[in-house]
PDB file of C-alpha atoms in Angstrom:
ATOM      1  CA  ASN A   1      55.123  98.807 112.578  1.00 60.00           C
ATOM      2  CA  ASN A   2      58.561  99.492 114.088  1.00 77.00           C
ATOM      3  CA  LYS A   3      59.788  96.189 112.683  1.00 80.00           C
ATOM      4  CA  ALA A   4      58.551  97.119 109.192  1.00 86.00           C
ATOM      5  CA  GLU A   5      60.218 100.523 109.435  1.00 84.00           C
ATOM      6  CA  LEU A   6      63.440  98.885 110.537  1.00 83.00           C
ATOM      7  CA  LEU A   7      63.393  96.396 107.643  1.00 86.00           C
ATOM      8  CA  ALA A   8      62.638  99.206 105.193  1.00 90.00           C
ATOM      9  CA  PHE A   9      65.547 101.224 106.597  1.00 89.00           C
ATOM     10  CA  ILE A  10      67.927  98.269 106.291  1.00 88.00           C
ATOM     11  CA  ASN A  11      66.847  97.333 102.746  1.00 91.00           C
ATOM     12  CA  GLU A  12      66.296 100.795 101.287  1.00 93.00           C
ATOM     13  CA  LYS A  13      69.057 102.814 102.941  1.00 92.00           C
ATOM     14  CA  LEU A  14      71.665 100.774 104.783  1.00 92.00           C
ATOM     15  CA  LYS A  15      72.259  98.016 102.202  1.00 93.00           C
ATOM     16  CA  PRO A  16      72.610 100.449  99.263  1.00 95.00           C
ATOM     17  CA  LEU A  17      75.034 102.566 101.316  1.00 94.00           C
ATOM     18  CA  VAL A  18      77.175  99.501 102.106  1.00 93.00           C
ATOM     19  CA  GLU A  19      77.079  98.333  98.468  1.00 94.00           C
ATOM     20  CA  HIS A  20      78.021 101.807  97.213  1.00 95.00           C
ATOM     21  CA  SER A  21      80.939 102.046  99.642  1.00 94.00           C
ATOM     22  CA  ASN A  22      82.218  98.569  98.805  1.00 93.00           C
ATOM     23  CA  ASN A  23      81.970  99.293  95.070  1.00 94.00           C
ATOM     24  CA  SER A  24      83.717 102.642  95.512  1.00 94.00           C
ATOM     25  CA  LEU A  25      86.525 100.959  97.449  1.00 92.00           C
ATOM     26  CA  LYS A  26      87.059  98.382  94.684  1.00 94.00           C
ATOM     27  CA  GLN A  27      87.174 101.163  92.095  1.00 95.00           C
ATOM     28  CA  LEU A  28      89.536 103.183  94.264  1.00 93.00           C
ATOM     29  CA  LEU A  29      91.968 100.293  94.719  1.00 92.00           C
ATOM     30  CA  THR A  30      91.928  99.682  90.951  1.00 94.00           C
ATOM     31  CA  LYS A  31      92.590 103.381  90.257  1.00 94.00           C
ATOM     32  CA  GLN A  32      95.471 103.443  92.746  1.00 92.00           C
ATOM     33  CA  LYS A  33      97.059 100.360  91.157  1.00 93.00           C
ATOM     34  CA  GLU A  34      96.675 101.965  87.726  1.00 94.00           C
ATOM     35  CA  LEU A  35      98.174 105.182  89.110  1.00 93.00           C
ATOM     36  CA  ASP A  36     101.271 103.261  90.238  1.00 92.00           C
ATOM     37  CA  SER A  37     101.732 101.939  86.688  1.00 93.00           C
ATOM     38  CA  VAL A  38     101.270 105.380  85.137  1.00 94.00           C
ATOM     39  CA  VAL A  39     103.794 106.906  87.599  1.00 93.00           C
ATOM     40  CA  LYS A  40     106.376 104.295  86.521  1.00 93.00           C
ATOM     41  CA  ALA A  41     105.717 105.029  82.829  1.00 93.00           C
ATOM     42  CA  TYR A  42     105.842 108.781  83.497  1.00 93.00           C
ATOM     43  CA  ASN A  43     109.178 108.506  85.313  1.00 93.00           C
ATOM     44  CA  ALA A  44     110.637 106.331  82.543  1.00 93.00           C
ATOM     45  CA  TYR A  45     109.575 108.952  79.991  1.00 92.00           C
ATOM     46  CA  VAL A  46     111.107 111.752  82.082  1.00 92.00           C
ATOM     47  CA  GLU A  47     114.399 109.830  82.015  1.00 91.00           C
ATOM     48  CA  LEU A  48     114.208 109.782  78.203  1.00 92.00           C
ATOM     49  CA  ILE A  49     113.460 113.510  78.149  1.00 90.00           C
ATOM     50  CA  ASN A  50     116.377 114.235  80.464  1.00 90.00           C
ATOM     51  CA  LYS A  51     118.687 112.209  78.193  1.00 88.00           C
ATOM     52  CA  GLY A  52     117.440 114.171  75.169  1.00 88.00           C
ATOM     53  CA  LEU A  53     115.802 111.118  73.572  1.00 91.00           C
ATOM     54  CA  ALA A  54     112.249 112.436  73.954  1.00 90.00           C
ATOM     55  CA  SER A  55     110.511 115.757  74.416  1.00 90.00           C
ATOM     56  CA  LYS A  56     108.164 117.046  77.080  1.00 89.00           C
ATOM     57  CA  ASN A  57     106.019 118.211  74.162  1.00 90.00           C
ATOM     58  CA  ASP A  58     105.563 114.654  72.811  1.00 91.00           C
ATOM     59  CA  GLN A  59     101.937 113.585  72.656  1.00 92.00           C
ATOM     60  CA  GLU A  60     102.751 110.357  74.530  1.00 92.00           C
ATOM     61  CA  PHE A  61     104.161 112.358  77.440  1.00 92.00           C
ATOM     62  CA  LYS A  62     101.201 114.732  77.500  1.00 93.00           C
ATOM     63  CA  THR A  63      98.878 111.717  77.509  1.00 94.00           C
ATOM     64  CA  LEU A  64     100.739 110.295  80.522  1.00 94.00           C
ATOM     65  CA  GLU A  65     100.456 113.636  82.349  1.00 93.00           C
ATOM     66  CA  ASN A  66      96.718 113.808  81.635  1.00 95.00           C
ATOM     67  CA  LYS A  67      96.201 110.197  82.751  1.00 95.00           C
ATOM     68  CA  LEU A  68      98.157 110.883  85.939  1.00 93.00           C
ATOM     69  CA  ASN A  69      96.038 113.924  86.783  1.00 93.00           C
ATOM     70  CA  SER A  70      92.828 112.133  85.880  1.00 94.00           C
ATOM     71  CA  LEU A  71      93.595 109.100  88.067  1.00 94.00           C
ATOM     72  CA  MET A  72      94.520 111.295  91.023  1.00 92.00           C
ATOM     73  CA  SER A  73      91.303 113.288  90.654  1.00 93.00           C
ATOM     74  CA  GLU A  74      89.117 110.193  90.235  1.00 94.00           C
ATOM     75  CA  SER A  75      90.770 108.568  93.260  1.00 92.00           C
ATOM     76  CA  GLN A  76      90.105 111.642  95.377  1.00 92.00           C
ATOM     77  CA  ILE A  77      86.425 111.679  94.353  1.00 93.00           C
ATOM     78  CA  LEU A  78      86.038 108.001  95.289  1.00 94.00           C
ATOM     79  CA  ALA A  79      87.816 108.470  98.629  1.00 91.00           C
ATOM     80  CA  ASN A  80      85.590 111.473  99.425  1.00 92.00           C
ATOM     81  CA  SER A  81      82.510 109.424  98.594  1.00 93.00           C
ATOM     82  CA  ILE A  82      83.571 106.656 100.977  1.00 92.00           C
ATOM     83  CA  SER A  83      84.344 109.233 103.661  1.00 92.00           C
ATOM     84  CA  ASN A  84      80.919 110.867 103.230  1.00 93.00           C
ATOM     85  CA  ASN A  85      79.272 107.438 103.454  1.00 93.00           C
ATOM     86  CA  GLN A  86      81.193 106.812 106.683  1.00 92.00           C
ATOM     87  CA  MET A  87      79.905 110.076 108.188  1.00 92.00           C
ATOM     88  CA  LEU A  88      76.339 109.122 107.236  1.00 93.00           C
ATOM     89  CA  LEU A  89      76.827 105.655 108.705  1.00 91.00           C
ATOM     90  CA  GLU A  90      78.073 107.151 111.985  1.00 90.00           C
ATOM     91  CA  LYS A  91      75.035 109.446 112.088  1.00 91.00           C
ATOM     92  CA  TRP A  92      72.746 106.448 111.537  1.00 90.00           C
ATOM     93  CA  GLN A  93      74.601 104.424 114.179  1.00 88.00           C
ATOM     94  CA  GLY A  94      73.857 107.056 116.827  1.00 86.00           C
ATOM     95  CA  LYS A  95      70.263 107.613 115.693  1.00 84.00           C
ATOM     96  CA  THR A  96      69.275 103.921 115.526  1.00 83.00           C
ATOM     97  CA  ASN A  97      70.786 103.191 118.924  1.00 78.00           C
ATOM     98  CA  THR A  98      68.929 106.118 120.474  1.00 81.00           C
ATOM     99  CA  ASP A  99      65.616 105.515 118.619  1.00 78.00           C
ATOM    100  CA  SER A 100      65.529 101.826 119.550  1.00 78.00           C
ATOM    101  CA  ASN A 101      66.568 102.394 123.169  1.00 76.00           C
ATOM    102  CA  GLY A 102      69.665 100.267 122.551  1.00 77.00           C
ATOM    103  CA  HIS A 103      67.761  97.307 121.069  1.00 78.00           C
ATOM    104  CA  PHE A 104      69.169  97.827 117.575  1.00 79.00           C
ATOM    105  CA  THR A 105      72.684  98.961 116.795  1.00 83.00           C
ATOM    106  CA  ILE A 106      74.673  99.307 113.597  1.00 84.00           C
ATOM    107  CA  LYS A 107      78.263  98.245 114.072  1.00 85.00           C
ATOM    108  CA  GLY A 108      81.307  98.614 111.882  1.00 83.00           C
ATOM    109  CA  ALA A 109      82.883 101.132 109.579  1.00 82.00           C
ATOM    110  CA  PHE A 110      83.704 101.411 105.907  1.00 81.00           C
ATOM    111  CA  ALA A 111      87.201 100.578 104.760  1.00 81.00           C
ATOM    112  CA  ASN A 112      89.042 103.251 102.836  1.00 75.00           C
ATOM    113  CA  ALA A 113      92.408 103.258 101.094  1.00 72.00           C
ATOM    114  CA  ILE A 114      95.432 105.426 101.675  1.00 76.00           C
ATOM    115  CA  LEU A 115      95.599 107.691  98.655  1.00 75.00           C
ATOM    116  CA  ASN A 116      98.756 108.297  96.719  1.00 73.00           C
ATOM    117  CA  THR A 117      98.107 112.047  96.475  1.00 70.00           C
ATOM    118  CA  ASN A 118     101.752 112.963  96.062  1.00 74.00           C
ATOM    119  CA  PRO A 119     103.375 110.363  93.790  1.00 80.00           C
ATOM    120  CA  ASP A 120     107.164 110.301  93.522  1.00 82.00           C
ATOM    121  CA  LEU A 121     107.548 111.914  90.105  1.00 85.00           C
ATOM    122  CA  LYS A 122     110.947 112.542  88.568  1.00 85.00           C
ATOM    123  CA  GLU A 123     111.755 116.119  87.622  1.00 86.00           C
ATOM    124  CA  ILE A 124     112.316 117.203  84.042  1.00 83.00           C
ATOM    125  CA  THR A 125     115.674 118.986  83.801  1.00 84.00           C
ATOM    126  CA  GLY A 126     115.304 120.318  80.242  1.00 73.00           C
ATOM    127  CA  ASP A 127     113.200 120.295  77.114  1.00 66.00           C
ATOM    128  CA  GLY A 128     114.838 117.166  75.727  1.00 65.00           C
ATOM    129  CA  GLY A 129     114.152 115.946  72.241  1.00 58.00           C
ATOM    130  CA  SER A 130     116.816 118.054  70.516  1.00 50.00           C
ATOM    131  CA  ILE A 131     119.077 115.090  69.762  1.00 48.00           C
ATOM    132  CA  ASP A 132     118.340 113.237  66.543  1.00 49.00           C
ATOM    133  CA  ASP A 133     117.833 109.568  67.227  1.00 49.00           C
ATOM    134  CA  PRO A 134     119.076 107.544  64.239  1.00 47.00           C
ATOM    135  CA  ASN A 135     116.533 104.818  65.024  1.00 47.00           C
ATOM    136  CA  ARG A 136     113.584 107.222  65.042  1.00 48.00           C
ATOM    137  CA  PRO A 137     111.550 106.836  61.846  1.00 45.00           C
ATOM    138  CA  GLU A 138     111.049 109.789  59.530  1.00 47.00           C
ATOM    139  CA  LEU A 139     107.459 110.965  59.674  1.00 42.00           C
ATOM    140  CA  PRO A 140     105.878 112.475  56.571  1.00 43.00           C
ATOM    141  CA  ALA A 141     105.110 116.194  56.670  1.00 46.00           C
ATOM    142  CA  THR A 142     101.484 115.546  55.753  1.00 46.00           C
ATOM    143  CA  ASP A 143      99.097 112.818  56.729  1.00 46.00           C
ATOM    144  CA  LEU A 144      98.998 110.010  54.239  1.00 43.00           C
ATOM    145  CA  THR A 145      95.666 108.673  53.079  1.00 45.00           C
ATOM    146  CA  PHE A 146      95.294 104.976  52.565  1.00 41.00           C
ATOM    147  CA  GLU A 147      92.707 103.266  50.484  1.00 44.00           C
ATOM    148  CA  GLN A 148      91.448  99.924  51.639  1.00 41.00           C
ATOM    149  CA  THR A 149      91.497  97.339  48.900  1.00 41.00           C
ATOM    150  CA  ALA A 150      89.779  94.007  48.784  1.00 42.00           C
ATOM    151  CA  SER A 151      92.319  91.342  49.589  1.00 39.00           C
ATOM    152  CA  LEU A 152      89.800  88.575  50.120  1.00 40.00           C
ATOM    153  CA  ASN A 153      90.341  87.315  46.568  1.00 40.00           C
ATOM    154  CA  LEU A 154      93.730  86.082  47.660  1.00 42.00           C
ATOM    155  CA  ILE A 155      92.062  83.653  50.044  1.00 43.00           C
ATOM    156  CA  GLY A 156      89.932  82.046  47.384  1.00 44.00           C
ATOM    157  CA  ASN A 157      86.231  81.374  47.182  1.00 47.00           C
ATOM    158  CA  ASN A 158      86.436  77.990  48.918  1.00 47.00           C
ATOM    159  CA  SER A 159      87.753  79.511  52.130  1.00 48.00           C
ATOM    160  CA  LEU A 160      84.955  82.074  52.196  1.00 48.00           C
ATOM    161  CA  GLU A 161      82.293  79.400  51.680  1.00 51.00           C
ATOM    162  CA  GLU A 162      83.807  77.229  54.430  1.00 53.00           C
ATOM    163  CA  GLU A 163      83.782  80.214  56.795  1.00 52.00           C
ATOM    164  CA  GLU A 164      80.098  80.926  56.046  1.00 54.00           C
ATOM    165  CA  GLU A 165      79.205  77.260  56.620  1.00 55.00           C
ATOM    166  CA  GLN A 166      81.081  77.350  59.949  1.00 54.00           C
ATOM    167  CA  GLU A 167      79.116  80.454  61.023  1.00 56.00           C
ATOM    168  CA  GLU A 168      75.815  78.743  60.134  1.00 57.00           C
ATOM    169  CA  ILE A 169      76.823  75.673  62.140  1.00 55.00           C
ATOM    170  CA  GLU A 170      77.775  77.840  65.143  1.00 56.00           C
ATOM    171  CA  GLU A 171      74.471  79.753  64.927  1.00 56.00           C
ATOM    172  CA  ALA A 172      72.505  76.498  64.754  1.00 52.00           C
ATOM    173  CA  SER A 173      74.488  75.197  67.723  1.00 52.00           C
ATOM    174  CA  MET A 174      73.734  78.346  69.737  1.00 54.00           C
ATOM    175  CA  ASN A 175      70.022  78.151  68.861  1.00 51.00           C
ATOM    176  CA  GLN A 176      69.936  74.491  69.906  1.00 54.00           C
ATOM    177  CA  LYS A 177      71.565  75.326  73.259  1.00 53.00           C
ATOM    178  CA  GLY A 178      69.032  78.086  73.801  1.00 53.00           C
ATOM    179  CA  LYS A 179      66.140  75.617  73.368  1.00 52.00           C
ATOM    180  CA  THR A 180      67.386  73.180  76.011  1.00 49.00           C
TER     181      THR A 180
END
């Protein structure tokens, strides 16, 4: 009975906790790497703003700011989750050792990452964007509407038929592979 309870504990509680922590750590490391890239892009944009070649009101800059904040928030949530899992693991380590009179112990700890909670962001020294860049394209005052036209006639009917035959051959090939 104790052995069955122990196996149930390992399979139903301990393994999922380990898997969740490992998955959270992978996600966290990915978010932190992405954060580093966004910080570099943000700082490059701030340089453009400070030179007057861009504006802090540009949509691209606002998107970078939002992405920066989002990645920092998501990273913090993942780090907190790993930390909470670690506290639960420590609780279980003490309980299992005591309950089994030292016959069963859980060893180890969950890895966590050092968060970049205060990235080195360059400071904006002005509004920027007041200088006309001669290479900047003129944007129309209103949105233009485009109508999609059929340009397939330029290809010719033979090309279309060949493409359809190729699709049929690929489908037949896939069906044949599925049967074997």
